[in-house]
mmCIF file of C-alpha atoms in Angstrom:
data_model
loop_
_atom_site.group_PDB
_atom_site.id
_atom_site.type_symbol
_atom_site.label_atom_id
_atom_site.label_comp_id
_atom_site.label_asym_id
_atom_site.label_seq_id
_atom_site.Cartn_x
_atom_site.Cartn_y
_atom_site.Cartn_z
ATOM 1 C CA UNK A 14 -0.034 0.081 -0.004
ATOM 2 C CA UNK A 15 1.442 3.281 -1.204
ATOM 3 C CA UNK A 16 1.847 6.299 1.196
ATOM 4 C CA UNK A 17 -0.972 8.149 -0.690
ATOM 5 C CA UNK A 18 -3.496 5.394 0.810
ATOM 6 C CA UNK A 19 -2.837 6.945 4.286
ATOM 7 C CA UNK A 20 -2.426 4.657 7.371
ATOM 8 C CA UNK A 21 -2.925 0.991 7.608
ATOM 9 C CA UNK A 22 -5.148 0.625 10.300
ATOM 10 C CA UNK A 23 -5.099 -2.119 13.108
ATOM 11 C CA UNK A 24 -8.421 -1.141 14.200
ATOM 12 C CA UNK A 25 -11.520 0.257 12.656
ATOM 13 C CA UNK A 26 -11.744 4.170 13.367
ATOM 14 C CA UNK A 27 -14.855 5.517 15.130
ATOM 15 C CA UNK A 28 -16.870 8.148 13.589
ATOM 16 C CA UNK A 29 -17.108 11.558 15.107
ATOM 17 C CA UNK A 30 -20.647 10.783 16.185
ATOM 18 C CA UNK A 31 -19.602 7.597 18.205
ATOM 19 C CA UNK A 32 -16.992 9.808 19.899
ATOM 20 C CA UNK A 33 -19.736 12.012 21.594
ATOM 21 C CA UNK A 34 -20.522 10.708 25.029
ATOM 22 C CA UNK A 35 -23.575 11.653 26.959
ATOM 23 C CA UNK A 36 -24.724 11.175 30.532
ATOM 24 C CA UNK A 37 -27.759 12.575 32.376
ATOM 25 C CA UNK A 38 -26.392 16.132 32.882
ATOM 26 C CA UNK A 39 -23.214 16.153 30.492
ATOM 27 C CA UNK A 40 -22.021 15.851 27.027
ATOM 28 C CA UNK A 41 -18.530 15.002 26.295
ATOM 29 C CA UNK A 42 -17.068 15.848 22.779
ATOM 30 C CA UNK A 43 -13.344 15.445 21.530
ATOM 31 C CA UNK A 44 -11.310 18.261 22.193
ATOM 32 C CA UNK A 45 -11.011 20.509 19.143
ATOM 33 C CA UNK A 46 -8.424 22.890 17.783
ATOM 34 C CA UNK A 47 -10.706 25.917 17.971
ATOM 35 C CA UNK A 48 -11.310 29.278 19.688
ATOM 36 C CA UNK A 49 -13.902 27.733 22.186
ATOM 37 C CA UNK A 50 -11.669 24.779 23.283
ATOM 38 C CA UNK A 51 -8.729 26.899 23.490
ATOM 39 C CA UNK A 52 -10.622 29.329 25.815
ATOM 40 C CA UNK A 53 -11.680 26.092 28.065
ATOM 41 C CA UNK A 54 -7.907 24.956 28.283
ATOM 42 C CA UNK A 55 -6.815 28.402 29.323
ATOM 43 C CA UNK A 56 -9.446 28.711 31.874
ATOM 44 C CA UNK A 57 -8.563 25.317 33.375
ATOM 45 C CA UNK A 58 -4.519 25.424 33.022
ATOM 46 C CA UNK A 59 -4.108 28.985 34.015
ATOM 47 C CA UNK A 60 -6.016 28.663 37.454
ATOM 48 C CA UNK A 61 -3.737 27.640 40.156
ATOM 49 C CA UNK A 62 -6.677 25.919 42.210
ATOM 50 C CA UNK A 63 -7.593 23.718 39.157
ATOM 51 C CA UNK A 64 -3.963 22.526 38.415
ATOM 52 C CA UNK A 65 -2.942 22.598 42.178
ATOM 53 C CA UNK A 66 -2.538 18.691 42.306
ATOM 54 C CA UNK A 67 -1.770 18.390 38.452
ATOM 55 C CA UNK A 68 0.905 20.614 37.068
ATOM 56 C CA UNK A 69 2.139 24.038 37.001
ATOM 57 C CA UNK A 70 0.220 26.881 35.636
ATOM 58 C CA UNK A 71 0.752 27.128 31.804
ATOM 59 C CA UNK A 72 1.171 30.295 29.986
ATOM 60 C CA UNK A 73 -1.764 31.178 27.320
ATOM 61 C CA UNK A 74 0.818 31.369 24.605
ATOM 62 C CA UNK A 75 2.081 27.821 25.181
ATOM 63 C CA UNK A 76 -1.394 26.384 25.483
ATOM 64 C CA UNK A 77 -2.217 28.043 22.123
ATOM 65 C CA UNK A 78 0.661 26.341 20.468
ATOM 66 C CA UNK A 79 0.149 22.904 22.129
ATOM 67 C CA UNK A 80 -3.351 22.672 20.728
ATOM 68 C CA UNK A 81 -2.668 20.958 17.661
ATOM 69 C CA UNK A 82 -0.858 18.196 19.682
ATOM 70 C CA UNK A 83 -3.236 17.741 22.393
ATOM 71 C CA UNK A 84 -6.085 17.399 20.046
ATOM 72 C CA UNK A 85 -4.735 14.433 18.633
ATOM 73 C CA UNK A 86 -6.603 11.048 18.845
ATOM 74 C CA UNK A 87 -5.029 7.604 19.099
ATOM 75 C CA UNK A 88 -6.657 4.162 18.294
ATOM 76 C CA UNK A 89 -9.136 5.078 15.753
ATOM 77 C CA UNK A 90 -10.425 7.998 17.928
ATOM 78 C CA UNK A 91 -10.499 6.016 21.089
ATOM 79 C CA UNK A 92 -7.508 7.654 23.024
ATOM 80 C CA UNK A 93 -7.667 11.393 23.594
ATOM 81 C CA UNK A 94 -9.315 14.234 25.599
ATOM 82 C CA UNK A 95 -12.957 15.211 25.717
ATOM 83 C CA UNK A 96 -14.435 18.623 26.703
ATOM 84 C CA UNK A 97 -17.305 18.388 29.282
ATOM 85 C CA UNK A 98 -20.193 20.420 28.788
ATOM 86 C CA UNK A 99 -23.235 20.933 31.023
ATOM 87 C CA UNK A 100 -26.452 19.958 29.106
ATOM 88 C CA UNK A 101 -28.725 22.582 31.172
ATOM 89 C CA UNK A 102 -26.620 25.571 30.328
ATOM 90 C CA UNK A 103 -24.240 24.774 27.552
ATOM 91 C CA UNK A 104 -21.280 25.861 29.487
ATOM 92 C CA UNK A 105 -18.014 23.928 29.013
ATOM 93 C CA UNK A 106 -16.847 22.909 32.643
ATOM 94 C CA UNK A 107 -14.014 20.704 32.040
ATOM 95 C CA UNK A 108 -12.099 17.872 30.403
ATOM 96 C CA UNK A 109 -11.800 14.204 30.663
ATOM 97 C CA UNK A 110 -9.276 12.008 29.137
ATOM 98 C CA UNK A 111 -8.190 8.669 28.196
ATOM 99 C CA UNK A 112 -4.315 8.732 27.524
ATOM 100 C CA UNK A 113 -1.108 6.931 28.040
ATOM 101 C CA UNK A 114 -0.030 7.051 31.486
ATOM 102 C CA UNK A 115 3.509 8.908 31.981
ATOM 103 C CA UNK A 116 5.751 7.196 34.523
ATOM 104 C CA UNK A 117 9.097 8.910 34.636
ATOM 105 C CA UNK A 118 8.269 12.033 32.808
ATOM 106 C CA UNK A 119 6.043 14.736 33.807
ATOM 107 C CA UNK A 120 3.584 14.834 31.014
ATOM 108 C CA UNK A 121 1.816 12.613 28.297
ATOM 109 C CA UNK A 122 4.069 11.175 25.578
ATOM 110 C CA UNK A 123 1.912 12.330 22.570
ATOM 111 C CA UNK A 124 4.231 10.411 20.191
ATOM 112 C CA UNK A 125 2.378 7.444 21.520
ATOM 113 C CA UNK A 126 -0.989 8.929 20.383
ATOM 114 C CA UNK A 127 -1.394 7.830 16.782
ATOM 115 C CA UNK A 128 -4.428 6.923 14.884
ATOM 116 C CA UNK A 129 -3.744 3.642 13.721
ATOM 117 C CA UNK A 130 -2.975 1.701 16.839
ATOM 118 C CA UNK A 131 -3.250 1.815 20.810
ATOM 119 C CA UNK A 132 -0.421 3.183 22.724
ATOM 120 C CA UNK A 133 2.185 0.877 24.106
ATOM 121 C CA UNK A 134 1.567 2.009 27.717
ATOM 122 C CA UNK A 135 -0.719 2.020 30.463
ATOM 123 C CA UNK A 136 -3.772 3.993 29.803
ATOM 124 C CA UNK A 137 -5.310 6.406 32.335
ATOM 125 C CA UNK A 138 -8.483 7.885 33.071
ATOM 126 C CA UNK A 139 -8.534 11.562 34.157
ATOM 127 C CA UNK A 140 -10.694 14.873 34.661
ATOM 128 C CA UNK A 141 -10.411 18.612 35.324
ATOM 129 C CA UNK A 142 -13.138 20.961 36.211
ATOM 130 C CA UNK A 143 -13.613 24.394 36.804
ATOM 131 C CA UNK A 144 -13.928 25.459 40.271
ATOM 132 C CA UNK A 145 -17.709 26.543 40.023
ATOM 133 C CA UNK A 146 -18.529 22.835 38.908
ATOM 134 C CA UNK A 147 -16.923 21.057 42.219
ATOM 135 C CA UNK A 148 -18.854 19.154 44.444
ATOM 136 C CA UNK A 149 -21.678 18.412 42.338
ATOM 137 C CA UNK A 150 -20.952 15.183 41.118
ATOM 138 C CA UNK A 151 -19.946 16.078 37.572
ATOM 139 C CA UNK A 152 -16.477 14.660 37.842
ATOM 140 C CA UNK A 153 -17.851 11.247 38.734
ATOM 141 C CA UNK A 154 -20.447 11.572 36.091
ATOM 142 C CA UNK A 155 -17.708 12.065 33.440
ATOM 143 C CA UNK A 156 -15.159 9.730 34.691
ATOM 144 C CA UNK A 157 -17.869 6.919 34.620
ATOM 145 C CA UNK A 158 -18.868 7.525 31.275
ATOM 146 C CA UNK A 159 -15.442 7.472 29.947
ATOM 147 C CA UNK A 160 -14.815 4.076 31.821
ATOM 148 C CA UNK A 161 -17.867 3.037 30.018
ATOM 149 C CA UNK A 162 -16.672 3.989 26.706
ATOM 150 C CA UNK A 163 -13.406 2.434 27.289
ATOM 151 C CA UNK A 164 -14.499 -1.159 28.158
ATOM 152 C CA UNK A 165 -17.423 -0.966 25.543
ATOM 153 C CA UNK A 166 -15.550 0.686 22.540
ATOM 154 C CA UNK A 167 -11.789 -0.249 23.251
ATOM 155 C CA UNK A 168 -10.032 -3.532 23.593
ATOM 156 C CA UNK A 169 -8.390 -2.302 27.014
ATOM 157 C CA UNK A 170 -8.322 -4.769 29.743
ATOM 158 C CA UNK A 171 -7.474 -2.504 32.451
ATOM 159 C CA UNK A 172 -7.667 1.625 33.091
ATOM 160 C CA UNK A 173 -5.524 3.194 35.405
ATOM 161 C CA UNK A 174 -5.745 6.466 37.443
ATOM 162 C CA UNK A 175 -3.115 8.357 39.689
ATOM 163 C CA UNK A 176 -3.748 11.240 42.143
ATOM 164 C CA UNK A 177 -1.582 13.364 44.346
ATOM 165 C CA UNK A 178 -1.733 11.922 48.061
ATOM 166 C CA UNK A 179 -3.433 15.202 49.196
ATOM 167 C CA UNK A 180 -6.174 15.119 46.530
ATOM 168 C CA UNK A 181 -8.741 13.583 48.591
ATOM 169 C CA UNK A 182 -11.840 14.768 46.477
ATOM 170 C CA UNK A 183 -10.372 13.004 43.381
ATOM 171 C CA UNK A 184 -9.652 9.729 45.234
ATOM 172 C CA UNK A 185 -13.105 9.771 46.406
ATOM 173 C CA UNK A 186 -14.347 10.136 42.685
ATOM 174 C CA UNK A 187 -12.286 7.298 41.587
ATOM 175 C CA UNK A 188 -13.575 4.869 44.458
ATOM 176 C CA UNK A 189 -17.170 6.033 43.560
ATOM 177 C CA UNK A 190 -16.360 4.986 39.936
ATOM 178 C CA UNK A 191 -15.437 1.420 41.172
ATOM 179 C CA UNK A 192 -11.698 1.897 40.760
ATOM 180 C CA UNK A 193 -9.460 0.067 43.280
ATOM 181 C CA UNK A 194 -6.636 1.910 45.413
ATOM 182 C CA UNK A 195 -3.647 0.080 44.561
ATOM 183 C CA UNK A 196 -0.995 1.993 46.902
ATOM 184 C CA UNK A 197 1.784 4.297 46.030
ATOM 185 C CA UNK A 198 3.320 4.054 42.535
ATOM 186 C CA UNK A 199 5.191 6.063 39.842
ATOM 187 C CA UNK A 200 3.595 8.355 37.550
ATOM 188 C CA UNK A 201 4.362 11.875 36.364
ATOM 189 C CA UNK A 202 7.890 11.370 37.556
ATOM 190 C CA UNK A 203 6.601 11.566 41.190
ATOM 191 C CA UNK A 204 5.162 9.208 43.684
ATOM 192 C CA UNK A 205 1.242 9.120 43.304
ATOM 193 C CA UNK A 206 -1.522 7.182 44.858
ATOM 194 C CA UNK A 207 -2.466 4.556 42.166
ATOM 195 C CA UNK A 208 -5.888 3.406 41.088
ATOM 196 C CA UNK A 209 -7.009 0.515 38.759
ATOM 197 C CA UNK A 210 -10.082 -1.158 37.258
ATOM 198 C CA UNK A 211 -9.981 -4.047 34.871
ATOM 199 C CA UNK A 212 -12.568 -5.100 32.199
ATOM 200 C CA UNK A 213 -13.824 -8.261 34.338
ATOM 201 C CA UNK A 214 -14.017 -5.786 37.439
ATOM 202 C CA UNK A 215 -16.075 -3.279 35.705
ATOM 203 C CA UNK A 216 -18.439 -6.005 34.028
ATOM 204 C CA UNK A 217 -19.131 -7.374 37.261
ATOM 205 C CA UNK A 218 -20.175 -4.038 38.776
ATOM 206 C CA UNK A 219 -22.313 -3.198 36.045
ATOM 207 C CA UNK A 220 -24.191 -6.684 36.543
ATOM 208 C CA UNK A 221 -24.529 -5.818 40.158
ATOM 209 C CA UNK A 222 -26.095 -2.393 39.330
#
């Protein structure tokens, strides 16, 4: 197959519609390289309270430069970032991810996110919300929906998550989503609390509901 034919997919790409995820209160859409999603990214990553347990504050110019990279999707669209929007107000309140988990580096290795295959790495679920949306169950709702997508639309057998030991609220979200606490581990070049849920565990939890 010549270069003009495009990449040889190991998996069937999902349509744009299949990547739009809904919950009773939220719509999750793939992050786009446009003004609205750049504004959301700036709102999240320039707020010290939002990134307190995640990373340093990002300069706005750097975020704008990174948008073409962080809007990439891997594994036929299955791996990437979603924006989180409230249905009742139409406001974008945060983001949720399904991405390769960095271990001894402090950020996602975007070279692993390619359309034709799954990343050769552990895959993590994550979320960030603007402060006005905290404490209302939105993080749990978004995280649950991304986990549902992971086990219904991908071949992943396990999804990981990590938190700063001081981020008790995030730990509560992960346990409410059925993830098991696995103790301390390395991630993002530091010592974090690790969480995990396997496909078998998720299916058992679904049957019990």
